[in-house]
């Protein structure tokens, strides 16, 4: 039901922020291009603890957005966005593994700074875990900077366990930083 509505492009869930603004969760659309480009570039500017560290052009982002839409439609991945007052303020995804890892999904998530600590991250993960069954997944893995205490706190709360640590995997603000590997069974 949830997943069918998601595939149809409907809002599948909504919450209120601390300021009482309504946030809707739905699949990304072509018309979100400008908003998604700003969302990503704001995370880059903030030096958020994510892999991407270079601003994206609208043209590059168009290619990526088309890919997201196509992979959602083909039930290959799940790209979910959070919209508030017509703007995209968060994106989270589950990427389906290939070949012998078709039952494994990898989680990615981001929320615009202004909207953090309102439960958007938590709602994203809950929705993605629910919908993952439709991709026939039974295991979710993720990597997170060891210093990213907000994200690690959220993942633990959502049932993820730490299973390992890779030293110096990420170059961030002039230093090599460790990355944690976490997983959750579905
Ligand atoms: C990680 C991120 C997605 C969390 O999003 P969010 O919308 O702020 O998360 P939520 O408001 O749903 O927080 C959920 C829970 O996380 C936990 N949490 C949040 N901050 C925490 C902290 N500093 N320490 C421990 N736990 C924390 C809390 O348990 C919180 O639940 P509660 O509000 O019921 O107490 C957000 O901080 C973000 O986008 N950061 C920048 C990008 C990024 O780091 N992405 C992750 C890459 S791996």
PDB file of C-alpha atoms and ligand atoms in Angstrom:
ATOM      1  CA  UNK A   1       0.000   0.000   0.000  1.00  0.00           C
ATOM      2  CA  UNK A   2       2.669   2.450   1.169  1.00  0.00           C
ATOM      3  CA  UNK A   3       4.975   1.371  -1.637  1.00  0.00           C
ATOM      4  CA  UNK A   4       2.209   1.496  -4.278  1.00  0.00           C
ATOM      5  CA  UNK A   5       1.347   5.043  -3.250  1.00  0.00           C
ATOM      6  CA  UNK A   6       5.054   5.903  -3.337  1.00  0.00           C
ATOM      7  CA  UNK A   7       5.348   4.520  -6.886  1.00  0.00           C
ATOM      8  CA  UNK A   8       2.301   6.558  -7.903  1.00  0.00           C
ATOM      9  CA  UNK A   9       4.049   9.722  -6.670  1.00  0.00           C
ATOM     10  CA  UNK A  10       1.619  10.350  -3.806  1.00  0.00           C
ATOM     11  CA  UNK A  11       2.548  11.751  -0.399  1.00  0.00           C
ATOM     12  CA  UNK A  12       3.024   8.670   1.749  1.00  0.00           C
ATOM     13  CA  UNK A  13       3.487  10.274   5.143  1.00  0.00           C
ATOM     14  CA  UNK A  14       3.665  13.649   6.823  1.00  0.00           C
ATOM     15  CA  UNK A  15       4.954  15.101  10.083  1.00  0.00           C
ATOM     16  CA  UNK A  16       5.157  18.551  11.656  1.00  0.00           C
ATOM     17  CA  UNK A  17       8.470  20.234  12.424  1.00  0.00           C
ATOM     18  CA  UNK A  18       9.227  21.897  15.754  1.00  0.00           C
ATOM     19  CA  UNK A  19       7.915  25.135  14.208  1.00  0.00           C
ATOM     20  CA  UNK A  20       4.673  23.481  13.163  1.00  0.00           C
ATOM     21  CA  UNK A  21       5.500  23.347   9.442  1.00  0.00           C
ATOM     22  CA  UNK A  22       4.164  20.355   7.542  1.00  0.00           C
ATOM     23  CA  UNK A  23       6.681  17.993   5.937  1.00  0.00           C
ATOM     24  CA  UNK A  24       5.522  15.543   3.267  1.00  0.00           C
ATOM     25  CA  UNK A  25       7.373  12.411   2.197  1.00  0.00           C
ATOM     26  CA  UNK A  26       7.169  11.338  -1.457  1.00  0.00           C
ATOM     27  CA  UNK A  27       9.170  10.249  -4.494  1.00  0.00           C
ATOM     28  CA  UNK A  28      11.211  12.937  -6.284  1.00  0.00           C
ATOM     29  CA  UNK A  29       9.770  14.522  -9.439  1.00  0.00           C
ATOM     30  CA  UNK A  30      11.346  16.230 -12.452  1.00  0.00           C
ATOM     31  CA  UNK A  31       9.950  19.535 -11.189  1.00  0.00           C
ATOM     32  CA  UNK A  32      12.115  19.202  -8.032  1.00  0.00           C
ATOM     33  CA  UNK A  33      15.336  19.850  -9.978  1.00  0.00           C
ATOM     34  CA  UNK A  34      16.088  23.381  -8.713  1.00  0.00           C
ATOM     35  CA  UNK A  35      15.116  22.510  -5.189  1.00  0.00           C
ATOM     36  CA  UNK A  36      17.187  19.313  -5.079  1.00  0.00           C
ATOM     37  CA  UNK A  37      20.206  21.132  -6.547  1.00  0.00           C
ATOM     38  CA  UNK A  38      19.999  23.770  -3.781  1.00  0.00           C
ATOM     39  CA  UNK A  39      19.468  21.117  -1.131  1.00  0.00           C
ATOM     40  CA  UNK A  40      22.647  19.219  -2.127  1.00  0.00           C
ATOM     41  CA  UNK A  41      24.712  22.373  -2.564  1.00  0.00           C
ATOM     42  CA  UNK A  42      23.683  23.599   0.878  1.00  0.00           C
ATOM     43  CA  UNK A  43      24.941  20.333   2.413  1.00  0.00           C
ATOM     44  CA  UNK A  44      28.229  20.736   0.509  1.00  0.00           C
ATOM     45  CA  UNK A  45      28.571  24.357   1.667  1.00  0.00           C
ATOM     46  CA  UNK A  46      27.920  23.325   5.247  1.00  0.00           C
ATOM     47  CA  UNK A  47      30.657  20.638   4.921  1.00  0.00           C
ATOM     48  CA  UNK A  48      28.181  18.026   6.138  1.00  0.00           C
ATOM     49  CA  UNK A  49      29.711  14.652   6.946  1.00  0.00           C
ATOM     50  CA  UNK A  50      28.708  13.083   3.631  1.00  0.00           C
ATOM     51  CA  UNK A  51      30.773  11.774   0.731  1.00  0.00           C
ATOM     52  CA  UNK A  52      30.024  14.609  -1.696  1.00  0.00           C
ATOM     53  CA  UNK A  53      32.272  17.625  -1.167  1.00  0.00           C
ATOM     54  CA  UNK A  54      31.864  19.512  -4.451  1.00  0.00           C
ATOM     55  CA  UNK A  55      28.901  21.600  -5.498  1.00  0.00           C
ATOM     56  CA  UNK A  56      26.829  20.091  -8.280  1.00  0.00           C
ATOM     57  CA  UNK A  57      25.658  21.886 -11.409  1.00  0.00           C
ATOM     58  CA  UNK A  58      21.994  21.900 -12.338  1.00  0.00           C
ATOM     59  CA  UNK A  59      22.851  19.873 -15.442  1.00  0.00           C
ATOM     60  CA  UNK A  60      24.646  17.153 -13.475  1.00  0.00           C
ATOM     61  CA  UNK A  61      21.837  17.083 -11.000  1.00  0.00           C
ATOM     62  CA  UNK A  62      19.301  16.682 -13.806  1.00  0.00           C
ATOM     63  CA  UNK A  63      21.075  13.472 -14.855  1.00  0.00           C
ATOM     64  CA  UNK A  64      21.101  12.234 -11.277  1.00  0.00           C
ATOM     65  CA  UNK A  65      17.445  13.135 -10.714  1.00  0.00           C
ATOM     66  CA  UNK A  66      16.408  11.318 -13.914  1.00  0.00           C
ATOM     67  CA  UNK A  67      18.332   8.306 -12.689  1.00  0.00           C
ATOM     68  CA  UNK A  68      16.571   8.447  -9.302  1.00  0.00           C
ATOM     69  CA  UNK A  69      13.165   8.603 -11.003  1.00  0.00           C
ATOM     70  CA  UNK A  70      14.034   5.711 -13.325  1.00  0.00           C
ATOM     71  CA  UNK A  71      15.446   3.498 -10.585  1.00  0.00           C
ATOM     72  CA  UNK A  72      12.390   4.128  -8.389  1.00  0.00           C
ATOM     73  CA  UNK A  73      10.111   3.187 -11.275  1.00  0.00           C
ATOM     74  CA  UNK A  74      12.099   0.017 -12.037  1.00  0.00           C
ATOM     75  CA  UNK A  75      12.032  -0.982  -8.350  1.00  0.00           C
ATOM     76  CA  UNK A  76      15.832  -1.036  -8.314  1.00  0.00           C
ATOM     77  CA  UNK A  77      16.346   1.532  -5.547  1.00  0.00           C
ATOM     78  CA  UNK A  78      14.144   3.708  -3.358  1.00  0.00           C
ATOM     79  CA  UNK A  79      14.775   7.452  -3.414  1.00  0.00           C
ATOM     80  CA  UNK A  80      12.497   9.267  -1.013  1.00  0.00           C
ATOM     81  CA  UNK A  81      12.340  13.010  -0.444  1.00  0.00           C
ATOM     82  CA  UNK A  82      10.951  15.270   2.241  1.00  0.00           C
ATOM     83  CA  UNK A  83       9.201  18.430   1.076  1.00  0.00           C
ATOM     84  CA  UNK A  84       8.294  21.443   3.160  1.00  0.00           C
ATOM     85  CA  UNK A  85       6.524  24.477   1.694  1.00  0.00           C
ATOM     86  CA  UNK A  86       7.294  23.320  -1.835  1.00  0.00           C
ATOM     87  CA  UNK A  87      11.015  22.864  -1.177  1.00  0.00           C
ATOM     88  CA  UNK A  88      12.994  19.643  -0.894  1.00  0.00           C
ATOM     89  CA  UNK A  89      14.568  19.601   2.566  1.00  0.00           C
ATOM     90  CA  UNK A  90      15.802  16.025   2.719  1.00  0.00           C
ATOM     91  CA  UNK A  91      16.558  12.971   0.615  1.00  0.00           C
ATOM     92  CA  UNK A  92      17.080   9.401   1.773  1.00  0.00           C
ATOM     93  CA  UNK A  93      17.637   6.285  -0.241  1.00  0.00           C
ATOM     94  CA  UNK A  94      18.066   2.548  -0.234  1.00  0.00           C
ATOM     95  CA  UNK A  95      20.267   1.240  -3.024  1.00  0.00           C
ATOM     96  CA  UNK A  96      19.641  -2.390  -3.928  1.00  0.00           C
ATOM     97  CA  UNK A  97      22.729  -4.589  -4.221  1.00  0.00           C
ATOM     98  CA  UNK A  98      23.579  -6.578  -7.339  1.00  0.00           C
ATOM     99  CA  UNK A  99      24.317 -10.217  -8.183  1.00  0.00           C
ATOM    100  CA  UNK A 100      24.918 -12.124  -4.917  1.00  0.00           C
ATOM    101  CA  UNK A 101      23.931  -9.077  -2.880  1.00  0.00           C
ATOM    102  CA  UNK A 102      20.441  -8.562  -4.273  1.00  0.00           C
ATOM    103  CA  UNK A 103      18.995  -9.033  -0.794  1.00  0.00           C
ATOM    104  CA  UNK A 104      21.146  -6.207   0.626  1.00  0.00           C
ATOM    105  CA  UNK A 105      20.277  -2.524   0.595  1.00  0.00           C
ATOM    106  CA  UNK A 106      22.567   0.381   1.430  1.00  0.00           C
ATOM    107  CA  UNK A 107      21.146   3.387   3.209  1.00  0.00           C
ATOM    108  CA  UNK A 108      21.913   7.052   2.541  1.00  0.00           C
ATOM    109  CA  UNK A 109      20.247  10.022   4.226  1.00  0.00           C
ATOM    110  CA  UNK A 110      20.413  13.812   4.559  1.00  0.00           C
ATOM    111  CA  UNK A 111      18.216  16.546   6.021  1.00  0.00           C
ATOM    112  CA  UNK A 112      18.735  20.323   5.549  1.00  0.00           C
ATOM    113  CA  UNK A 113      20.337  21.896   8.599  1.00  0.00           C
ATOM    114  CA  UNK A 114      17.371  24.068   9.529  1.00  0.00           C
ATOM    115  CA  UNK A 115      15.063  21.058   9.674  1.00  0.00           C
ATOM    116  CA  UNK A 116      17.170  18.680  11.764  1.00  0.00           C
ATOM    117  CA  UNK A 117      16.067  17.293  15.149  1.00  0.00           C
ATOM    118  CA  UNK A 118      12.380  17.323  14.192  1.00  0.00           C
ATOM    119  CA  UNK A 119      12.101  13.604  13.543  1.00  0.00           C
ATOM    120  CA  UNK A 120      12.554  13.790   9.772  1.00  0.00           C
ATOM    121  CA  UNK A 121      15.561  11.442   9.797  1.00  0.00           C
ATOM    122  CA  UNK A 122      13.685   8.983  11.925  1.00  0.00           C
ATOM    123  CA  UNK A 123      10.612   9.092   9.650  1.00  0.00           C
ATOM    124  CA  UNK A 124      12.829   8.609   6.581  1.00  0.00           C
ATOM    125  CA  UNK A 125      14.402   5.465   8.009  1.00  0.00           C
ATOM    126  CA  UNK A 126      11.092   4.040   9.208  1.00  0.00           C
ATOM    127  CA  UNK A 127       9.521   4.531   5.762  1.00  0.00           C
ATOM    128  CA  UNK A 128      12.531   3.132   3.903  1.00  0.00           C
ATOM    129  CA  UNK A 129      12.699   0.054   6.124  1.00  0.00           C
ATOM    130  CA  UNK A 130       8.977  -0.559   5.591  1.00  0.00           C
ATOM    131  CA  UNK A 131       9.283  -0.228   1.817  1.00  0.00           C
ATOM    132  CA  UNK A 132      12.486  -2.290   1.572  1.00  0.00           C
ATOM    133  CA  UNK A 133      10.444  -5.484   1.756  1.00  0.00           C
ATOM    134  CA  UNK A 134       9.027  -4.598  -1.643  1.00  0.00           C
ATOM    135  CA  UNK A 135      12.533  -4.765  -3.091  1.00  0.00           C
ATOM    136  CA  UNK A 136      12.932  -8.209  -1.469  1.00  0.00           C
ATOM    137  CA  UNK A 137      15.682  -6.963   0.803  1.00  0.00           C
ATOM    138  CA  UNK A 138      16.430  -8.529   4.151  1.00  0.00           C
ATOM    139  CA  UNK A 139      19.564  -6.695   5.214  1.00  0.00           C
ATOM    140  CA  UNK A 140      20.482  -2.993   5.259  1.00  0.00           C
ATOM    141  CA  UNK A 141      24.044  -1.754   5.598  1.00  0.00           C
ATOM    142  CA  UNK A 142      25.534   1.713   5.869  1.00  0.00           C
ATOM    143  CA  UNK A 143      28.756   3.616   6.408  1.00  0.00           C
ATOM    144  CA  UNK A 144      28.988   6.701   8.579  1.00  0.00           C
ATOM    145  CA  UNK A 145      31.833   9.008   9.647  1.00  0.00           C
ATOM    146  CA  UNK A 146      32.806   8.011  13.191  1.00  0.00           C
ATOM    147  CA  UNK A 147      32.506  11.678  14.174  1.00  0.00           C
ATOM    148  CA  UNK A 148      28.908  11.940  12.941  1.00  0.00           C
ATOM    149  CA  UNK A 149      27.275  11.502  16.336  1.00  0.00           C
ATOM    150  CA  UNK A 150      23.840  12.744  15.193  1.00  0.00           C
ATOM    151  CA  UNK A 151      23.650  10.141  12.460  1.00  0.00           C
ATOM    152  CA  UNK A 152      25.069   7.323  14.627  1.00  0.00           C
ATOM    153  CA  UNK A 153      22.584   8.162  17.423  1.00  0.00           C
ATOM    154  CA  UNK A 154      19.724   7.986  14.918  1.00  0.00           C
ATOM    155  CA  UNK A 155      20.922   4.706  13.362  1.00  0.00           C
ATOM    156  CA  UNK A 156      21.290   3.051  16.779  1.00  0.00           C
ATOM    157  CA  UNK A 157      17.832   4.195  17.734  1.00  0.00           C
ATOM    158  CA  UNK A 158      16.492   2.634  14.538  1.00  0.00           C
ATOM    159  CA  UNK A 159      18.050  -0.737  15.333  1.00  0.00           C
ATOM    160  CA  UNK A 160      21.370  -0.584  13.464  1.00  0.00           C
ATOM    161  CA  UNK A 161      24.396  -2.237  15.026  1.00  0.00           C
ATOM    162  CA  UNK A 162      28.029  -1.300  14.580  1.00  0.00           C
ATOM    163  CA  UNK A 163      30.100  -4.155  13.174  1.00  0.00           C
ATOM    164  CA  UNK A 164      33.332  -2.546  12.175  1.00  0.00           C
ATOM    165  CA  UNK A 165      35.491   0.472  11.691  1.00  0.00           C
ATOM    166  CA  UNK A 166      37.705   1.354   8.748  1.00  0.00           C
ATOM    167  CA  UNK A 167      40.550   3.677   9.704  1.00  0.00           C
ATOM    168  CA  UNK A 168      41.153   6.812   7.686  1.00  0.00           C
ATOM    169  CA  UNK A 169      38.634   6.040   4.951  1.00  0.00           C
ATOM    170  CA  UNK A 170      37.488   9.642   4.566  1.00  0.00           C
ATOM    171  CA  UNK A 171      39.441  12.828   3.983  1.00  0.00           C
ATOM    172  CA  UNK A 172      37.500  15.559   5.774  1.00  0.00           C
ATOM    173  CA  UNK A 173      38.530  19.105   6.671  1.00  0.00           C
ATOM    174  CA  UNK A 174      42.218  18.378   6.108  1.00  0.00           C
ATOM    175  CA  UNK A 175      42.399  15.080   8.033  1.00  0.00           C
ATOM    176  CA  UNK A 176      41.799  11.377   7.478  1.00  0.00           C
ATOM    177  CA  UNK A 177      38.816  10.150   9.484  1.00  0.00           C
ATOM    178  CA  UNK A 178      37.521   6.712  10.432  1.00  0.00           C
ATOM    179  CA  UNK A 179      34.266   5.303   9.139  1.00  0.00           C
ATOM    180  CA  UNK A 180      31.906   2.925  10.988  1.00  0.00           C
ATOM    181  CA  UNK A 181      30.078   0.083   9.274  1.00  0.00           C
ATOM    182  CA  UNK A 182      26.595  -0.641  10.592  1.00  0.00           C
ATOM    183  CA  UNK A 183      23.845  -3.072   9.600  1.00  0.00           C
ATOM    184  CA  UNK A 184      20.277  -4.017  10.413  1.00  0.00           C
ATOM    185  CA  UNK A 185      18.313  -7.127   9.528  1.00  0.00           C
ATOM    186  CA  UNK A 186      14.759  -6.652   8.290  1.00  0.00           C
TER     187      UNK A 186
HETATM  188  C1  LIG B   1      21.806  12.467  10.356  1.00  0.00           C
HETATM  189  C2  LIG B   1      20.584  13.283  10.020  1.00  0.00           C
HETATM  190  C3  LIG B   1      19.992  12.758   8.727  1.00  0.00           C
HETATM  191  C4  LIG B   1      19.545  13.134  11.137  1.00  0.00           C
HETATM  192  O1  LIG B   1      18.345  13.753  10.731  1.00  0.00           O
HETATM  193  P1  LIG B   1      17.324  14.435  11.760  1.00  0.00           P
HETATM  194  O2  LIG B   1      16.109  14.754  10.978  1.00  0.00           O
HETATM  195  O3  LIG B   1      17.975  15.514  12.514  1.00  0.00           O
HETATM  196  O4  LIG B   1      17.049  13.210  12.750  1.00  0.00           O
HETATM  197  P2  LIG B   1      15.875  13.103  13.784  1.00  0.00           P
HETATM  198  O5  LIG B   1      15.363  14.430  14.188  1.00  0.00           O
HETATM  199  O6  LIG B   1      14.881  12.139  13.248  1.00  0.00           O
HETATM  200  O7  LIG B   1      16.618  12.425  15.013  1.00  0.00           O
HETATM  201  C5  LIG B   1      16.251  11.156  15.366  1.00  0.00           C
HETATM  202  C6  LIG B   1      16.953  10.620  16.553  1.00  0.00           C
HETATM  203  O8  LIG B   1      18.360  10.628  16.408  1.00  0.00           O
HETATM  204  C7  LIG B   1      18.932  10.661  17.685  1.00  0.00           C
HETATM  205  N1  LIG B   1      19.893  11.718  17.732  1.00  0.00           N
HETATM  206  C8  LIG B   1      19.861  12.866  17.057  1.00  0.00           C
HETATM  207  N2  LIG B   1      20.937  13.600  17.397  1.00  0.00           N
HETATM  208  C9  LIG B   1      21.647  12.864  18.291  1.00  0.00           C
HETATM  209  C10 LIG B   1      22.839  13.071  19.002  1.00  0.00           C
HETATM  210  N3  LIG B   1      23.538  14.209  18.874  1.00  0.00           N
HETATM  211  N4  LIG B   1      23.280  12.104  19.820  1.00  0.00           N
HETATM  212  C11 LIG B   1      22.567  10.970  19.960  1.00  0.00           C
HETATM  213  N5  LIG B   1      21.431  10.728  19.313  1.00  0.00           N
HETATM  214  C12 LIG B   1      20.979  11.666  18.495  1.00  0.00           C
HETATM  215  C13 LIG B   1      17.894  10.940  18.665  1.00  0.00           C
HETATM  216  O9  LIG B   1      17.624   9.732  19.297  1.00  0.00           O
HETATM  217  C14 LIG B   1      16.728  11.389  17.823  1.00  0.00           C
HETATM  218  O10 LIG B   1      15.555  10.917  18.346  1.00  0.00           O
HETATM  219  P3  LIG B   1      14.698  11.844  19.331  1.00  0.00           P
HETATM  220  O11 LIG B   1      14.597  13.192  18.643  1.00  0.00           O
HETATM  221  O12 LIG B   1      13.422  11.109  19.415  1.00  0.00           O
HETATM  222  O13 LIG B   1      15.473  11.894  20.604  1.00  0.00           O
HETATM  223  C15 LIG B   1      20.934  14.802   9.907  1.00  0.00           C
HETATM  224  O14 LIG B   1      21.651  15.189  11.042  1.00  0.00           O
HETATM  225  C16 LIG B   1      21.719  15.175   8.659  1.00  0.00           C
HETATM  226  O15 LIG B   1      21.178  15.271   7.572  1.00  0.00           O
HETATM  227  N6  LIG B   1      23.034  15.438   8.789  1.00  0.00           N
HETATM  228  C17 LIG B   1      23.855  15.867   7.661  1.00  0.00           C
HETATM  229  C18 LIG B   1      23.997  14.793   6.618  1.00  0.00           C
HETATM  230  C19 LIG B   1      24.469  13.504   7.233  1.00  0.00           C
HETATM  231  O16 LIG B   1      25.291  13.490   8.126  1.00  0.00           O
HETATM  232  N7  LIG B   1      23.930  12.377   6.739  1.00  0.00           N
HETATM  233  C20 LIG B   1      24.271  11.061   7.230  1.00  0.00           C
HETATM  234  C21 LIG B   1      25.440  10.548   6.485  1.00  0.00           C
HETATM  235  S1  LIG B   1      25.866   8.906   7.024  1.00  0.00           S
END
